PDB file of C-alpha atoms in Angstrom:
ATOM      1  CA  MET A   1      -2.335   6.750  17.660  1.00 84.00           C
ATOM      2  CA  ASP A   2      -5.515   7.980  15.580  1.00 90.00           C
ATOM      3  CA  GLY A   3      -4.142   8.327  11.906  1.00 97.00           C
ATOM      4  CA  ALA A   4      -0.971   8.029  10.089  1.00 98.00           C
ATOM      5  CA  VAL A   5       0.174  10.297   6.982  1.00 98.00           C
ATOM      6  CA  LEU A   6       2.631   9.434   4.327  1.00 98.00           C
ATOM      7  CA  LEU A   7       3.942  11.386   2.170  1.00 98.00           C
ATOM      8  CA  LEU A   8       5.684  10.375  -1.502  1.00 98.00           C
ATOM      9  CA  HIS A   9       6.913  12.989  -3.919  1.00 98.00           C
ATOM     10  CA  GLY A  10       7.877  12.591  -7.664  1.00 97.00           C
ATOM     11  CA  GLY A  11      11.015  11.736  -9.652  1.00 97.00           C
ATOM     12  CA  TYR A  12      11.464  10.383 -13.118  1.00 97.00           C
ATOM     13  CA  GLU A  13      10.414   8.173 -15.851  1.00 98.00           C
ATOM     14  CA  GLN A  14      13.461   6.645 -15.943  1.00 97.00           C
ATOM     15  CA  ASP A  15      17.013   7.003 -13.763  1.00 97.00           C
ATOM     16  CA  ALA A  16      18.629   4.633 -11.711  1.00 96.00           C
ATOM     17  CA  ARG A  17      20.909   6.822  -9.801  1.00 96.00           C
ATOM     18  CA  GLY A  18      20.166   7.554  -6.077  1.00 94.00           C
ATOM     19  CA  PRO A  19      18.544  10.888  -5.355  1.00 91.00           C
ATOM     20  CA  SER A  20      20.690  13.926  -5.283  1.00 87.00           C
ATOM     21  CA  ARG A  21      21.427  15.087  -1.794  1.00 82.00           C
ATOM     22  CA  LEU A  22      19.239  18.715  -2.663  1.00 84.00           C
ATOM     23  CA  ASN A  23      16.319  16.251  -4.130  1.00 88.00           C
ATOM     24  CA  ALA A  24      14.246  18.849  -5.366  1.00 87.00           C
ATOM     25  CA  PRO A  25      11.174  16.531  -5.705  1.00 90.00           C
ATOM     26  CA  GLY A  26      11.360  15.545  -2.017  1.00 90.00           C
ATOM     27  CA  LEU A  27      11.726  19.273  -0.954  1.00 91.00           C
ATOM     28  CA  ARG A  28       8.462  20.120  -2.993  1.00 91.00           C
ATOM     29  CA  MET A  29       6.436  17.850  -0.363  1.00 95.00           C
ATOM     30  CA  ARG A  30       7.659  19.528   2.924  1.00 94.00           C
ATOM     31  CA  PRO A  31       5.583  22.280   3.004  1.00 95.00           C
ATOM     32  CA  PHE A  32       2.742  19.931   2.580  1.00 96.00           C
ATOM     33  CA  ALA A  33       4.075  18.174   5.941  1.00 96.00           C
ATOM     34  CA  ALA A  34       3.898  20.951   7.369  1.00 96.00           C
ATOM     35  CA  ALA A  35       0.451  21.628   6.561  1.00 95.00           C
ATOM     36  CA  VAL A  36      -0.396  18.279   7.794  1.00 96.00           C
ATOM     37  CA  THR A  37       1.763  18.633  10.794  1.00 95.00           C
ATOM     38  CA  ARG A  38      -0.214  21.458  11.821  1.00 94.00           C
ATOM     39  CA  ALA A  39      -3.272  21.014  11.454  1.00 92.00           C
ATOM     40  CA  THR A  40      -3.527  17.325  12.846  1.00 92.00           C
ATOM     41  CA  GLU A  41      -1.371  19.011  16.528  1.00 91.00           C
ATOM     42  CA  GLY A  42      -2.847  17.166  18.913  1.00 90.00           C
ATOM     43  CA  ARG A  43      -5.099  14.424  17.159  1.00 90.00           C
ATOM     44  CA  GLY A  44      -2.448  12.427  17.557  1.00 93.00           C
ATOM     45  CA  VAL A  45      -1.213  11.689  13.502  1.00 96.00           C
ATOM     46  CA  ALA A  46       1.986  10.610  12.390  1.00 97.00           C
ATOM     47  CA  VAL A  47       2.818  12.125   9.484  1.00 97.00           C
ATOM     48  CA  ALA A  48       6.029  10.584   7.667  1.00 97.00           C
ATOM     49  CA  GLU A  49       7.358  10.432   3.925  1.00 97.00           C
ATOM     50  CA  ALA A  50       9.217   8.100   1.668  1.00 97.00           C
ATOM     51  CA  ARG A  51      12.784   7.303   0.854  1.00 95.00           C
ATOM     52  CA  TYR A  52      13.654   6.195  -2.550  1.00 97.00           C
ATOM     53  CA  ARG A  53      16.422   3.938  -3.530  1.00 97.00           C
ATOM     54  CA  PHE A  54      16.492   5.246  -6.755  1.00 97.00           C
ATOM     55  CA  ARG A  55      15.435   8.293  -8.556  1.00 97.00           C
ATOM     56  CA  GLY A  56      13.091   7.128 -11.730  1.00 97.00           C
ATOM     57  CA  TRP A  57      10.277   4.523 -11.795  1.00 98.00           C
ATOM     58  CA  ASN A  58      12.354   2.723 -14.262  1.00 98.00           C
ATOM     59  CA  GLY A  59       9.645   1.165 -16.082  1.00 98.00           C
ATOM     60  CA  GLU A  60       8.683  -2.805 -15.020  1.00 97.00           C
ATOM     61  CA  ARG A  61      11.027  -2.571 -11.975  1.00 98.00           C
ATOM     62  CA  ALA A  62       8.275   0.075 -10.665  1.00 98.00           C
ATOM     63  CA  ASP A  63      11.036   1.037  -8.398  1.00 98.00           C
ATOM     64  CA  ALA A  64       9.276   4.021  -6.418  1.00 98.00           C
ATOM     65  CA  ALA A  65       6.192   1.034  -6.427  1.00 98.00           C
ATOM     66  CA  HIS A  66       8.046  -1.434  -4.219  1.00 98.00           C
ATOM     67  CA  ASP A  67       9.515   2.013  -1.618  1.00 98.00           C
ATOM     68  CA  ALA A  68       6.397   3.091  -1.359  1.00 98.00           C
ATOM     69  CA  ALA A  69       5.331  -0.396  -0.282  1.00 98.00           C
ATOM     70  CA  GLU A  70       8.054  -0.898   1.963  1.00 98.00           C
ATOM     71  CA  ALA A  71       7.452   2.688   3.490  1.00 98.00           C
ATOM     72  CA  VAL A  72       3.780   2.151   4.356  1.00 98.00           C
ATOM     73  CA  GLU A  73       5.269  -1.469   6.065  1.00 97.00           C
ATOM     74  CA  ARG A  74       7.290   0.439   8.337  1.00 97.00           C
ATOM     75  CA  LEU A  75       4.600   2.846   8.823  1.00 97.00           C
ATOM     76  CA  VAL A  76       2.089   0.555   9.754  1.00 95.00           C
ATOM     77  CA  LYS A  77       4.591  -0.865  11.822  1.00 96.00           C
ATOM     78  CA  LEU A  78       5.633   2.110  13.706  1.00 95.00           C
ATOM     79  CA  THR A  79       1.950   3.213  14.259  1.00 96.00           C
ATOM     80  CA  GLY A  80       0.192   0.249  15.810  1.00 96.00           C
ATOM     81  CA  GLY A  81      -1.828   0.170  12.146  1.00 95.00           C
ATOM     82  CA  ALA A  82      -3.368   2.962  12.544  1.00 97.00           C
ATOM     83  CA  PRO A  83      -5.512   3.930   9.380  1.00 98.00           C
ATOM     84  CA  THR A  84      -2.801   5.250   6.500  1.00 98.00           C
ATOM     85  CA  VAL A  85      -3.639   7.954   4.225  1.00 98.00           C
ATOM     86  CA  LEU A  86      -0.890   8.395   1.526  1.00 98.00           C
ATOM     87  CA  ILE A  87      -0.249  11.948  -0.268  1.00 98.00           C
ATOM     88  CA  GLY A  88       2.009  11.394  -3.344  1.00 98.00           C
ATOM     89  CA  HIS A  89       2.763  14.180  -6.321  1.00 98.00           C
ATOM     90  CA  SER A  90       3.394  12.905  -9.578  1.00 98.00           C
ATOM     91  CA  MET A  91       5.344  10.025  -9.645  1.00 98.00           C
ATOM     92  CA  GLY A  92       5.060   9.208  -5.765  1.00 98.00           C
ATOM     93  CA  ALA A  93       1.013   9.750  -6.639  1.00 98.00           C
ATOM     94  CA  ARG A  94       1.376   6.676  -9.075  1.00 98.00           C
ATOM     95  CA  ALA A  95       2.983   4.656  -6.257  1.00 98.00           C
ATOM     96  CA  ALA A  96       0.797   5.731  -3.854  1.00 98.00           C
ATOM     97  CA  LEU A  97      -2.277   4.283  -6.168  1.00 98.00           C
ATOM     98  CA  ARG A  98      -0.166   0.958  -6.904  1.00 98.00           C
ATOM     99  CA  ALA A  99       0.646   0.314  -2.734  1.00 98.00           C
ATOM    100  CA  ALA A 100      -2.804   1.546  -1.586  1.00 98.00           C
ATOM    101  CA  GLY A 101      -3.972  -1.946  -1.206  1.00 98.00           C
ATOM    102  CA  ALA A 102      -2.486  -2.458   2.089  1.00 97.00           C
ATOM    103  CA  ALA A 103      -4.320  -3.032   4.702  1.00 94.00           C
ATOM    104  CA  ASP A 104      -3.829  -0.478   6.810  1.00 96.00           C
ATOM    105  CA  VAL A 105      -4.149   2.127   4.249  1.00 98.00           C
ATOM    106  CA  VAL A 106      -7.532   4.146   3.705  1.00 98.00           C
ATOM    107  CA  GLY A 107      -7.245   6.199   1.200  1.00 98.00           C
ATOM    108  CA  VAL A 108      -4.804   7.991  -1.322  1.00 98.00           C
ATOM    109  CA  VAL A 109      -4.088  11.608  -2.039  1.00 98.00           C
ATOM    110  CA  ALA A 110      -3.028  12.101  -5.767  1.00 98.00           C
ATOM    111  CA  LEU A 111      -2.066  15.362  -6.523  1.00 98.00           C
ATOM    112  CA  ALA A 112      -1.138  16.078 -10.603  1.00 98.00           C
ATOM    113  CA  PRO A 113      -0.609  12.033 -10.173  1.00 98.00           C
ATOM    114  CA  TRP A 114       1.352  10.379 -13.407  1.00 98.00           C
ATOM    115  CA  CYS A 115      -1.610   7.877 -14.532  1.00 98.00           C
ATOM    116  CA  PRO A 116      -0.393   6.021 -17.815  1.00 98.00           C
ATOM    117  CA  PRO A 117      -3.357   3.998 -19.529  1.00 97.00           C
ATOM    118  CA  GLY A 118      -3.414  -0.029 -17.633  1.00 96.00           C
ATOM    119  CA  GLU A 119      -2.583   0.910 -14.663  1.00 98.00           C
ATOM    120  CA  PRO A 120      -3.966  -1.617 -11.662  1.00 98.00           C
ATOM    121  CA  VAL A 121      -6.943  -0.936  -9.824  1.00 98.00           C
ATOM    122  CA  ALA A 122      -8.111  -3.478  -8.158  1.00 98.00           C
ATOM    123  CA  GLN A 123      -6.220  -2.665  -4.955  1.00 98.00           C
ATOM    124  CA  LEU A 124      -8.051   0.244  -4.399  1.00 98.00           C
ATOM    125  CA  GLU A 125     -11.574  -1.364  -3.793  1.00 98.00           C
ATOM    126  CA  SER A 126     -13.089   0.299  -1.130  1.00 98.00           C
ATOM    127  CA  ARG A 127     -10.748   2.969  -0.642  1.00 98.00           C
ATOM    128  CA  ARG A 128     -11.496   6.845  -0.630  1.00 98.00           C
ATOM    129  CA  LEU A 129      -9.179   8.317  -3.333  1.00 98.00           C
ATOM    130  CA  VAL A 130      -9.305  11.988  -4.111  1.00 98.00           C
ATOM    131  CA  PHE A 131      -7.225  13.583  -7.609  1.00 98.00           C
ATOM    132  CA  ALA A 132      -5.960  17.031  -7.972  1.00 98.00           C
ATOM    133  CA  HIS A 133      -4.738  17.977 -11.018  1.00 98.00           C
ATOM    134  CA  ALA A 134      -4.038  21.609 -13.025  1.00 97.00           C
ATOM    135  CA  THR A 135      -5.693  21.726 -16.591  1.00 97.00           C
ATOM    136  CA  GLY A 136      -2.263  23.435 -17.386  1.00 96.00           C
ATOM    137  CA  ASP A 137      -0.283  20.734 -16.387  1.00 97.00           C
ATOM    138  CA  ARG A 138       2.317  19.568 -19.177  1.00 97.00           C
ATOM    139  CA  VAL A 139       4.280  17.128 -17.071  1.00 98.00           C
ATOM    140  CA  THR A 140       1.521  14.689 -16.511  1.00 98.00           C
ATOM    141  CA  SER A 141      -1.861  14.470 -17.690  1.00 98.00           C
ATOM    142  CA  PRO A 142      -5.370  15.817 -16.854  1.00 98.00           C
ATOM    143  CA  ALA A 143      -7.202  12.843 -19.399  1.00 98.00           C
ATOM    144  CA  GLU A 144      -4.658  10.222 -17.855  1.00 98.00           C
ATOM    145  CA  SER A 145      -5.825  10.933 -14.348  1.00 98.00           C
ATOM    146  CA  LEU A 146      -9.431  11.769 -15.426  1.00 98.00           C
ATOM    147  CA  GLN A 147      -9.149   8.100 -16.835  1.00 98.00           C
ATOM    148  CA  MET A 148      -7.448   6.352 -13.689  1.00 98.00           C
ATOM    149  CA  ALA A 149     -10.583   8.355 -12.032  1.00 98.00           C
ATOM    150  CA  VAL A 150     -12.728   6.562 -13.827  1.00 98.00           C
ATOM    151  CA  ASP A 151     -11.360   3.421 -13.985  1.00 98.00           C
ATOM    152  CA  ALA A 152     -11.005   3.190 -10.050  1.00 98.00           C
ATOM    153  CA  ARG A 153     -14.690   4.561  -8.940  1.00 98.00           C
ATOM    154  CA  ALA A 154     -15.542   0.908 -11.439  1.00 98.00           C
ATOM    155  CA  ALA A 155     -12.893  -0.985  -9.222  1.00 98.00           C
ATOM    156  CA  GLY A 156     -15.125   0.135  -6.370  1.00 98.00           C
ATOM    157  CA  ALA A 157     -13.290   3.223  -4.515  1.00 98.00           C
ATOM    158  CA  GLN A 158     -14.807   5.974  -3.593  1.00 98.00           C
ATOM    159  CA  VAL A 159     -13.405   9.289  -6.107  1.00 98.00           C
ATOM    160  CA  ALA A 160     -12.771  12.959  -5.692  1.00 98.00           C
ATOM    161  CA  ARG A 161     -11.573  14.905  -8.264  1.00 98.00           C
ATOM    162  CA  TYR A 162     -10.510  17.849  -8.501  1.00 98.00           C
ATOM    163  CA  GLU A 163      -9.403  20.382 -11.227  1.00 97.00           C
ATOM    164  CA  LEU A 164      -7.180  23.913 -10.993  1.00 96.00           C
ATOM    165  CA  PRO A 165      -7.476  26.510 -14.145  1.00 95.00           C
ATOM    166  CA  GLY A 166      -4.002  26.717 -15.635  1.00 94.00           C
ATOM    167  CA  GLY A 167      -1.913  25.842 -12.996  1.00 92.00           C
ATOM    168  CA  ASP A 168       1.480  23.559 -13.125  1.00 95.00           C
ATOM    169  CA  HIS A 169       3.326  20.951 -12.671  1.00 97.00           C
ATOM    170  CA  ALA A 170       5.171  21.707  -9.936  1.00 95.00           C
ATOM    171  CA  MET A 171       1.864  23.512  -7.861  1.00 96.00           C
ATOM    172  CA  LEU A 172       4.107  26.250  -7.551  1.00 92.00           C
ATOM    173  CA  ARG A 173       1.665  28.724  -8.528  1.00 90.00           C
ATOM    174  CA  ARG A 174      -1.737  29.425  -6.453  1.00 92.00           C
ATOM    175  CA  MET A 175       0.964  26.873  -3.834  1.00 93.00           C
ATOM    176  CA  ARG A 176      -2.021  27.855  -0.281  1.00 93.00           C
ATOM    177  CA  VAL A 177      -5.387  25.754  -2.761  1.00 96.00           C
ATOM    178  CA  TRP A 178      -2.896  22.606  -2.920  1.00 96.00           C
ATOM    179  CA  HIS A 179      -2.087  22.551   0.536  1.00 95.00           C
ATOM    180  CA  ASP A 180      -5.551  23.933   2.015  1.00 95.00           C
ATOM    181  CA  LEU A 181      -7.112  21.051  -0.593  1.00 96.00           C
ATOM    182  CA  ALA A 182      -4.669  18.092   0.287  1.00 96.00           C
ATOM    183  CA  THR A 183      -4.487  18.677   4.130  1.00 96.00           C
ATOM    184  CA  CYS A 184      -8.466  18.890   3.952  1.00 96.00           C
ATOM    185  CA  ALA A 185      -8.658  15.359   1.944  1.00 97.00           C
ATOM    186  CA  ALA A 186      -6.254  14.130   3.925  1.00 97.00           C
ATOM    187  CA  GLY A 187      -7.866  14.517   7.368  1.00 96.00           C
ATOM    188  CA  ALA A 188     -11.543  13.729   5.662  1.00 96.00           C
ATOM    189  CA  VAL A 189     -10.330  10.657   4.249  1.00 97.00           C
ATOM    190  CA  LEU A 190      -8.660   9.870   7.916  1.00 96.00           C
ATOM    191  CA  GLY A 191     -12.069  10.897   9.539  1.00 94.00           C
ATOM    192  CA  LEU A 192     -10.345  13.356  11.757  1.00 92.00           C
ATOM    193  CA  GLY A 193     -12.171  16.119   9.850  1.00 88.00           C
ATOM    194  CA  PRO A 194     -15.075  17.865   8.197  1.00 91.00           C
ATOM    195  CA  VAL A 195     -16.015  15.615   4.523  1.00 95.00           C
ATOM    196  CA  PRO A 196     -16.822  18.837   2.413  1.00 96.00           C
ATOM    197  CA  ALA A 197     -19.889  18.566   0.859  1.00 96.00           C
ATOM    198  CA  GLU A 198     -18.730  17.992  -2.761  1.00 97.00           C
ATOM    199  CA  MET A 199     -16.454  15.472  -1.829  1.00 97.00           C
ATOM    200  CA  ALA A 200     -18.751  13.806   0.290  1.00 97.00           C
ATOM    201  CA  SER A 201     -21.230  13.916  -2.759  1.00 97.00           C
ATOM    202  CA  ALA A 202     -18.406  13.002  -5.266  1.00 98.00           C
ATOM    203  CA  PHE A 203     -17.251   9.590  -3.098  1.00 98.00           C
ATOM    204  CA  ALA A 204     -21.802   8.076  -3.421  1.00 98.00           C
ATOM    205  CA  GLN A 205     -21.376   8.226  -6.934  1.00 97.00           C
ATOM    206  CA  ARG A 206     -20.730   4.861  -8.464  1.00 94.00           C
ATOM    207  CA  ALA A 207     -19.523   3.304 -11.544  1.00 95.00           C
ATOM    208  CA  GLY A 208     -20.161   5.333 -14.081  1.00 94.00           C
ATOM    209  CA  GLN A 209     -21.785   8.150 -12.535  1.00 94.00           C
ATOM    210  CA  PRO A 210     -19.073  10.861 -13.824  1.00 93.00           C
ATOM    211  CA  ASP A 211     -20.034  13.799 -11.467  1.00 97.00           C
ATOM    212  CA  GLY A 212     -17.331  14.489  -9.082  1.00 97.00           C
ATOM    213  CA  LEU A 213     -14.884  14.265 -11.352  1.00 98.00           C
ATOM    214  CA  ALA A 214     -14.256  17.995 -12.208  1.00 97.00           C
ATOM    215  CA  LEU A 215     -14.917  19.475  -9.251  1.00 97.00           C
ATOM    216  CA  PRO A 216     -13.186  22.906  -8.713  1.00 96.00           C
ATOM    217  CA  MET A 217     -10.463  23.640  -5.653  1.00 92.00           C
ATOM    218  CA  LEU A 218     -10.947  26.496  -3.994  1.00 77.00           C
ATOM    219  CA  PRO A 219      -9.302  28.260  -1.246  1.00 59.00           C
ATOM    220  CA  ALA A 220      -8.905  28.347   2.228  1.00 47.00           C
ATOM    221  CA  ARG A 221     -10.615  24.878   2.736  1.00 48.00           C
ATOM    222  CA  THR A 222     -10.935  23.825   6.197  1.00 43.00           C
ATOM    223  CA  ALA A 223      -8.336  21.699   7.580  1.00 39.00           C
ATOM    224  CA  ALA A 224      -8.183  18.834   9.809  1.00 38.00           C
TER     225      ALA A 224
END
């Protein structure tokens, strides 16, 4: 197995109910799973989706973070320790960043991430992180994801961050751009595809260097 990708969907700040049968946040990530599967066909990449016990993060319980860590552990066992990238949206991105300290996780693609102040970053050292946020997002804060990117870089992560002018939190506007970036980033972090020049330049930046944290999201990126 050459690699693995785990997708983590969004949720709610507080909701102790189990996921609904429809599970709209989970459905939102299915096109990303399909895009990654197509792009890595024949490359020996396992693509999996995390399952949550509850719909919400639920304060200090951090339910989604625990579920993410367990999902990573199961996937690593299944793949025999293949390098793993986590692709998360909103709450799922927060959970992915929390779970990124696992030994076989090499990076995170954080889409419209929920990054409240005070999130831990020590676990992100040596990981490759790609953030993407629409400037028009009114659900999660682009400013807070920018600060998380800065803090992660200071903690020793390699960080690139993209911005989409306008847009929305659900990633329904210009969906292809979101899919292309996520797929390209996952392949680049796994070492199975080209690293775009602007991403490579951003990864080379170190603590205190601001370049590469407001890159334009462009269509038709080269997939892995």
